[in-house]
Amino acid sequence: MKSRHFIIHRLAWSVFVLVGLSILIFFIARVIPGDPARMALGPRAPQWAVDNLVKELHLNEPIYVQYWLWLKGVLHGDFGTSLVTRRPVSADIKEFFPATLELIVVAAIIETVGGILLGALSARYSGSWFDSLVRLIAYLGVVTPAFVWAIIFMLIFGYVWPILPILGRIDSNLTVPPTVTGLMTIDSLLAGDFEAFKSAFLHLLLPALALAMGGMSQAARITRASMSENLSRDYVGSEMAAGIPMKLIILKYVLRPSLIPTVTIIALDIAAMLGNAFLVELVFNYPGISRYGINAMLTKDLNAIVAVIMVIGLAFVVMNFIVDLIVAYLDPRIRLQGGK
Amino acid sequence: MSTPSILNIQDLHVWFRVYGGVMKVLDGVDFEVNHGEKVGLVGESGCGKTTTMKSILRILPRQAIIPKGKIIFQGHEVLTMKWRELQELRGQKISMIFQDPTAALNPVFTIGEQIKDTIKYSGIAEKDTETIKNIAIKALRDCAMPDPERIMKNYPFQLSGGMRQRVCIAMALATASNLLIADEPTTNLDVTIQDQVLNLIRTLVQEKGTSLILITHSLGVAREMTDRIYVMYAGRIVEMASTQEIFEKPYHPYTRGLLNSIPKLTGEGMMVGIPGHLPNYLNPPSGCRFHPRCDDAMPECRIKKPPFIEVNNGHKVACFLYKG
Ligand SMILES: Nc1ncnc2c1ncn2[C@@H]1O[C@H](COP(=O)(O)OP(=O)(O)OP(=O)(O)O)[C@@H](O)[C@H]1O
Ligand SMILES: [Mg+2]
């Protein structure tokens, strides 16, 4: 009963956040200087063509009317036309979003597993050489931006010791599997083409690792800190006194409360990857939504900007929702006291 | 003359590394418990009672060091014990009721989960779930807990302070076999429940022949429950005697001060207390650690540490006022 209440509450909140975000971004995109119609058509286009485009985009209407028209479209799955690609924005998103999604899923797995494992081991053996090593790497990981990792990995694994592919989504002499989900790995599996799957997967590794380094380091540090803190709690002493084996105490009794801050950090970092992937996608020449979004901003491609931001916003909302569920699972105080 | 002891602590030193130096908390504790005996440990807050008990189970925090001392339990040295043997000691031989039940319970697991794991590793039952559950329910019911089945499904934050304390007591009592350490077990309980719990401890000790160490701030409880009492001050045992002797013929100036500070039942006379406070462990006083607060301090108290010697049959004291 209580958990259903909790979920409905959170869902309503999510919708509210998304609507708020759409209003905000819609207005901001329109008030920043620069005439989108002129930019789309170029400086030499005749004035009548620009005027026509302005009318077509309803840019001459009051802004709340524009928003209303936009919202009506969105509810029918229509995000308008891109001024640059001249295709429906939704088609562009459908093409670029799965590529980034795939990248982020792999990065998220690396980040979660690596961060928790390193942090937990480091806390367990705190003071050892292993702990010092992890702390050093984690420190470097936090202060080094993802694109620097991207370049380092590219140099190491692409040139010095070329064991992994560094450009694009799949080997250029393989046939690209027919698009079903847009996720290259899944599509190649659906087509039964294991060679393509292997290639697509290997192409993901370096960009995903570069993307995950920062978050993984952050997660390792947080996990280490919260595990150390929990390890010094009295209940660990009483569990030891009861003769419960140390391994069980750590893996069960200490890990669960320690994961609460970690989960929050990881999830928000994953959502942020959608936007942060830009330079990594650029370095690895990876056709993802982050690159698309930055291009849209540079060209003031109004519909594309709003759509990309909405996708990123949606990702944050979904991740937040997932975090809330996981944290509620981990921490009964939140679950049973109504999400305060 | 003495019965063979179950626990014998000799010259135990425990230090804590902290920011700014080393806190020399325990400074040569001698402590003995005989089979089936009920021993009290009293002394003001911060004197090192809990630290001594945690040393026995080797559950001191990371920053603690034991530079010197011996802890012999049933003839085995605890401080050098192998992992496996230590596990057995903790699970099967010694149980401890912790001072702060809220901190001693894990906040994110149900009472049932915690009590069942405790029983599982205590070696008292075959490890099938049904038996364990029944033992847990009986243990809770013994501690005057209403509706144990429901309590097992609760998390610690859903219980009152007194209930949490009874849960901790239930866990310790259900698994106690050779030695029960009770660190202020009844502080959060109202008088009726307190009596009930104390009776429970007494019964257990009698039936199973379990030895008991009872730490308490209430001298009344100590008098009622114990055979023998140790008085601790700033990391040292300053006096030990049978309970009756401690109350009737206290030797050490600190013990006398402690007894004076009990409010008289008649209501006349204020609590006297002992002026001053515990020393700073980073830089403890030389000689007898009590000398700065002692009305009877002599020049030698500043210089030498008084030995803990027997001054009367079975009555030991660490004070230069008394010579063996
Ligand atoms: N982990 C620790 N780090 C540093 N100092 C500690 C630590 N644990 C205990 N101490 C210090 O050791 C001293 C003795 O503490 P202990 O808990 O043994 O006292 P106690 O006699 O049980 O007091 P109380 O009656 O209040 O429970 C205190 O001065 C305390 O500050
Ligand atoms: Mg204490």
Short mmCIF file of C-alpha atoms in Angstrom, two decimals, chain B residues 21-267:
data_model
loop_
_atom_site.label_atom_id
_atom_site.label_comp_id
_atom_site.label_asym_id
_atom_site.label_seq_id
_atom_site.Cartn_x
_atom_site.Cartn_y
_atom_site.Cartn_z
CA GLY B 21 48.53 12.10 19.85
CA VAL B 22 47.86 8.88 21.67
CA MET B 23 45.19 8.55 24.32
CA LYS B 24 46.50 6.20 26.98
CA VAL B 25 43.13 5.02 28.20
CA LEU B 26 43.66 1.68 29.90
CA ASP B 27 46.76 1.69 32.03
CA GLY B 28 47.22 -1.73 33.53
CA VAL B 29 43.83 -3.27 34.20
CA ASP B 30 43.71 -6.45 36.30
CA PHE B 31 40.38 -8.21 36.25
CA GLU B 32 39.26 -11.72 37.03
CA VAL B 33 36.00 -13.61 36.78
CA ASN B 34 35.44 -17.04 38.28
CA HIS B 35 33.14 -19.76 37.01
CA GLY B 36 29.51 -18.91 37.65
CA GLU B 37 30.42 -15.71 39.40
CA LYS B 38 28.61 -12.38 39.09
CA VAL B 39 31.06 -9.53 38.95
CA GLY B 40 30.25 -5.83 38.91
CA LEU B 41 32.31 -3.10 37.27
CA VAL B 42 31.64 0.47 38.33
CA GLY B 43 33.26 3.82 37.76
CA GLU B 44 32.35 7.16 36.30
CA SER B 45 31.60 7.75 32.65
CA GLY B 46 34.71 7.59 30.46
CA CYS B 47 36.87 5.59 32.86
CA GLY B 48 37.29 2.74 30.35
CA LYS B 49 34.70 0.11 31.29
CA THR B 50 33.40 -0.46 27.78
CA THR B 51 36.92 -0.37 26.36
CA THR B 52 37.94 -3.18 28.72
CA MET B 53 34.98 -5.29 27.65
CA LYS B 54 35.54 -4.70 23.95
CA SER B 55 39.13 -5.83 24.37
CA ILE B 56 37.92 -9.20 25.59
CA LEU B 57 36.06 -9.78 22.32
CA ARG B 58 38.70 -8.01 20.26
CA ILE B 59 36.19 -5.64 18.77
CA LEU B 60 38.02 -2.44 19.54
CA PRO B 61 38.00 0.10 16.72
CA ARG B 62 40.85 0.31 14.25
CA GLN B 63 42.66 3.13 15.97
CA ALA B 64 43.07 1.14 19.20
CA ILE B 65 46.36 -0.48 20.07
CA ILE B 66 47.14 -2.89 22.86
CA PRO B 67 50.77 -2.30 23.74
CA LYS B 68 50.81 -4.58 26.75
CA GLY B 69 48.70 -7.05 28.68
CA LYS B 70 47.13 -10.47 28.72
CA ILE B 71 43.57 -11.68 28.39
CA ILE B 72 43.19 -15.32 29.27
CA PHE B 73 39.77 -16.87 28.62
CA GLN B 74 39.35 -20.53 29.67
CA GLY B 75 43.09 -20.94 29.57
CA HIS B 76 43.56 -19.44 26.10
CA GLU B 77 45.22 -16.16 25.29
CA VAL B 78 42.64 -14.06 23.46
CA LEU B 79 44.97 -11.42 22.11
CA THR B 80 46.95 -13.84 19.98
CA MET B 81 44.05 -16.13 19.15
CA LYS B 82 43.64 -17.45 15.61
CA TRP B 83 40.69 -16.22 13.58
CA ARG B 84 38.72 -19.46 13.84
CA GLU B 85 39.08 -19.76 17.57
CA LEU B 86 38.15 -16.11 17.99
CA GLN B 87 35.02 -16.67 15.96
CA GLU B 88 34.03 -19.49 18.28
CA LEU B 89 34.76 -17.35 21.32
CA ARG B 90 32.56 -14.55 20.06
CA GLY B 91 29.72 -16.64 18.77
CA GLN B 92 29.54 -19.50 21.21
CA LYS B 93 31.21 -18.61 24.47
CA ILE B 94 30.76 -14.96 25.24
CA SER B 95 27.72 -12.75 24.71
CA MET B 96 27.58 -9.06 25.20
CA ILE B 97 24.73 -6.64 25.76
CA PHE B 98 25.88 -3.31 24.40
CA GLN B 99 25.44 -0.06 26.19
CA ASP B 100 23.69 1.84 23.39
CA PRO B 101 21.06 -0.39 21.79
CA THR B 102 20.26 2.10 19.06
CA ALA B 103 23.83 2.06 17.83
CA ALA B 104 24.22 -1.66 18.35
CA LEU B 105 21.42 -2.56 15.94
CA ASN B 106 21.87 -2.27 12.20
CA PRO B 107 19.37 0.37 11.02
CA VAL B 108 18.56 -1.15 7.62
CA PHE B 109 17.83 -4.76 8.54
CA THR B 110 14.80 -6.15 10.35
CA ILE B 111 15.08 -7.26 13.95
CA GLY B 112 14.29 -10.79 12.79
CA GLU B 113 17.15 -10.84 10.30
CA GLN B 114 19.61 -9.70 12.93
CA ILE B 115 18.44 -11.89 15.74
CA LYS B 116 18.37 -14.94 13.46
CA ASP B 117 21.93 -14.43 12.25
CA THR B 118 23.05 -14.00 15.84
CA ILE B 119 21.46 -17.27 16.83
CA LYS B 120 22.72 -19.02 13.72
CA TYR B 121 26.35 -18.36 14.58
CA SER B 122 26.02 -19.05 18.28
CA GLY B 123 26.21 -22.79 17.87
CA ILE B 124 23.19 -23.36 20.08
CA ALA B 125 20.91 -24.77 17.43
CA GLU B 126 21.01 -26.77 14.27
CA LYS B 127 20.88 -24.29 11.53
CA ASP B 128 17.39 -24.96 10.22
CA THR B 129 15.30 -21.85 9.87
CA GLU B 130 12.30 -23.06 11.81
CA THR B 131 14.26 -23.86 14.97
CA ILE B 132 16.12 -20.60 14.79
CA LYS B 133 12.92 -18.66 14.41
CA ASN B 134 11.36 -20.36 17.39
CA ILE B 135 14.37 -19.65 19.55
CA ALA B 136 14.23 -16.01 18.49
CA ILE B 137 10.54 -15.71 19.32
CA LYS B 138 11.00 -17.32 22.68
CA ALA B 139 13.94 -15.04 23.46
CA LEU B 140 11.90 -11.95 22.67
CA ARG B 141 8.95 -13.18 24.68
CA ASP B 142 11.24 -13.89 27.64
CA CYS B 143 12.24 -10.24 27.59
CA ALA B 144 8.63 -9.15 28.00
CA MET B 145 8.23 -8.15 24.37
CA PRO B 146 4.62 -8.12 23.24
CA ASP B 147 3.89 -9.81 19.92
CA PRO B 148 7.38 -11.10 19.02
CA GLU B 149 6.31 -12.24 15.55
CA ARG B 150 5.48 -8.69 14.58
CA ILE B 151 8.60 -7.27 16.24
CA MET B 152 10.73 -9.58 14.11
CA LYS B 153 9.36 -7.90 11.00
CA ASN B 154 10.08 -4.42 12.30
CA TYR B 155 13.12 -2.28 11.73
CA PRO B 156 14.94 -0.79 14.72
CA PHE B 157 13.62 2.71 14.05
CA GLN B 158 10.08 1.42 14.43
CA LEU B 159 10.68 0.43 18.04
CA SER B 160 10.97 2.50 21.18
CA GLY B 161 14.32 2.84 22.93
CA GLY B 162 13.28 0.43 25.64
CA MET B 163 12.13 -2.14 23.09
CA ARG B 164 15.42 -1.89 21.23
CA GLN B 165 17.23 -2.48 24.46
CA ARG B 166 15.15 -5.54 25.18
CA VAL B 167 15.87 -6.84 21.67
CA CYS B 168 19.59 -6.55 22.37
CA ILE B 169 19.17 -8.26 25.71
CA ALA B 170 17.12 -11.01 24.12
CA MET B 171 19.83 -11.67 21.55
CA ALA B 172 22.52 -11.85 24.18
CA LEU B 173 20.52 -13.99 26.57
CA ALA B 174 19.43 -16.42 23.89
CA THR B 175 23.01 -17.12 22.96
CA ALA B 176 24.87 -16.70 26.24
CA SER B 177 26.70 -19.77 27.41
CA ASN B 178 29.92 -19.22 29.34
CA LEU B 179 30.16 -15.52 29.96
CA LEU B 180 27.61 -12.75 29.67
CA ILE B 181 28.85 -9.19 29.55
CA ALA B 182 26.10 -6.70 30.29
CA ASP B 183 27.13 -3.11 29.69
CA GLU B 184 24.50 -1.01 31.44
CA PRO B 185 21.68 -3.24 30.32
CA THR B 186 18.82 -1.44 31.98
CA THR B 187 19.41 2.28 31.51
CA ASN B 188 16.53 2.85 29.09
CA LEU B 189 13.98 0.75 30.86
CA ASP B 190 11.29 1.72 33.30
CA VAL B 191 11.48 0.23 36.76
CA THR B 192 9.09 -2.68 36.22
CA ILE B 193 10.75 -3.85 33.04
CA GLN B 194 14.14 -3.24 34.62
CA ASP B 195 13.31 -5.64 37.44
CA GLN B 196 11.97 -8.14 34.97
CA VAL B 197 15.15 -8.02 32.89
CA LEU B 198 17.43 -8.23 35.88
CA ASN B 199 15.51 -11.25 37.12
CA LEU B 200 15.88 -12.81 33.72
CA ILE B 201 19.63 -12.29 33.80
CA ARG B 202 19.79 -13.71 37.30
CA THR B 203 17.80 -16.78 36.34
CA LEU B 204 19.93 -17.40 33.29
CA VAL B 205 23.12 -17.12 35.26
CA GLN B 206 21.80 -19.54 37.86
CA GLU B 207 20.37 -22.10 35.46
CA LYS B 208 23.18 -22.24 32.96
CA GLY B 209 26.01 -21.47 35.35
CA THR B 210 26.94 -18.57 33.12
CA SER B 211 29.41 -16.07 34.55
CA LEU B 212 28.35 -12.45 34.50
CA ILE B 213 30.09 -9.12 34.19
CA LEU B 214 27.68 -6.32 34.94
CA ILE B 215 28.60 -2.73 34.24
CA THR B 216 26.29 -0.28 35.86
CA HIS B 217 26.00 3.27 37.04
CA SER B 218 23.47 2.24 39.62
CA LEU B 219 25.21 1.09 42.76
CA GLY B 220 21.85 -0.23 43.92
CA VAL B 221 21.68 -2.61 40.98
CA ALA B 222 25.29 -3.63 41.54
CA ARG B 223 24.59 -4.40 45.17
CA GLU B 224 21.57 -6.45 44.32
CA MET B 225 23.05 -8.40 41.42
CA THR B 226 26.72 -9.09 42.07
CA ASP B 227 29.01 -11.15 44.27
CA ARG B 228 32.08 -9.03 43.80
CA ILE B 229 32.77 -5.52 42.54
CA TYR B 230 35.64 -3.86 40.74
CA VAL B 231 35.95 -0.09 40.95
CA MET B 232 37.65 1.58 38.04
CA TYR B 233 39.13 5.03 37.77
CA ALA B 234 40.74 6.54 34.65
CA GLY B 235 41.81 3.27 33.12
CA ARG B 236 42.89 1.45 36.28
CA ILE B 237 41.21 -0.82 38.74
CA VAL B 238 41.50 0.99 42.04
CA GLU B 239 39.63 -1.41 44.30
CA MET B 240 38.12 -4.88 44.33
CA ALA B 241 36.23 -6.65 47.06
CA SER B 242 33.12 -8.69 47.72
CA THR B 243 30.02 -6.62 47.16
CA GLN B 244 29.26 -6.51 50.84
CA GLU B 245 32.75 -5.28 51.73
CA ILE B 246 32.76 -2.59 49.10
CA PHE B 247 29.63 -1.09 50.57
CA GLU B 248 30.57 -1.58 54.18
CA LYS B 249 34.30 -0.99 54.23
CA PRO B 250 35.44 0.94 51.15
CA TYR B 251 39.17 1.64 51.26
CA HIS B 252 40.08 3.71 48.26
CA PRO B 253 39.29 7.43 48.51
CA TYR B 254 37.65 7.23 45.08
CA THR B 255 35.35 4.39 46.13
CA ARG B 256 34.38 6.32 49.23
CA GLY B 257 33.57 9.35 47.12
CA LEU B 258 31.54 7.22 44.73
CA LEU B 259 29.47 5.76 47.60
CA ASN B 260 28.92 9.21 49.05
CA SER B 261 27.49 10.40 45.80
CA ILE B 262 24.48 8.06 46.01
CA PRO B 263 21.49 10.19 46.91
CA LYS B 264 20.18 9.03 50.22
CA LEU B 265 16.80 7.36 50.06
CA THR B 266 15.46 9.49 52.88
CA GLY B 267 15.79 12.52 50.69
#
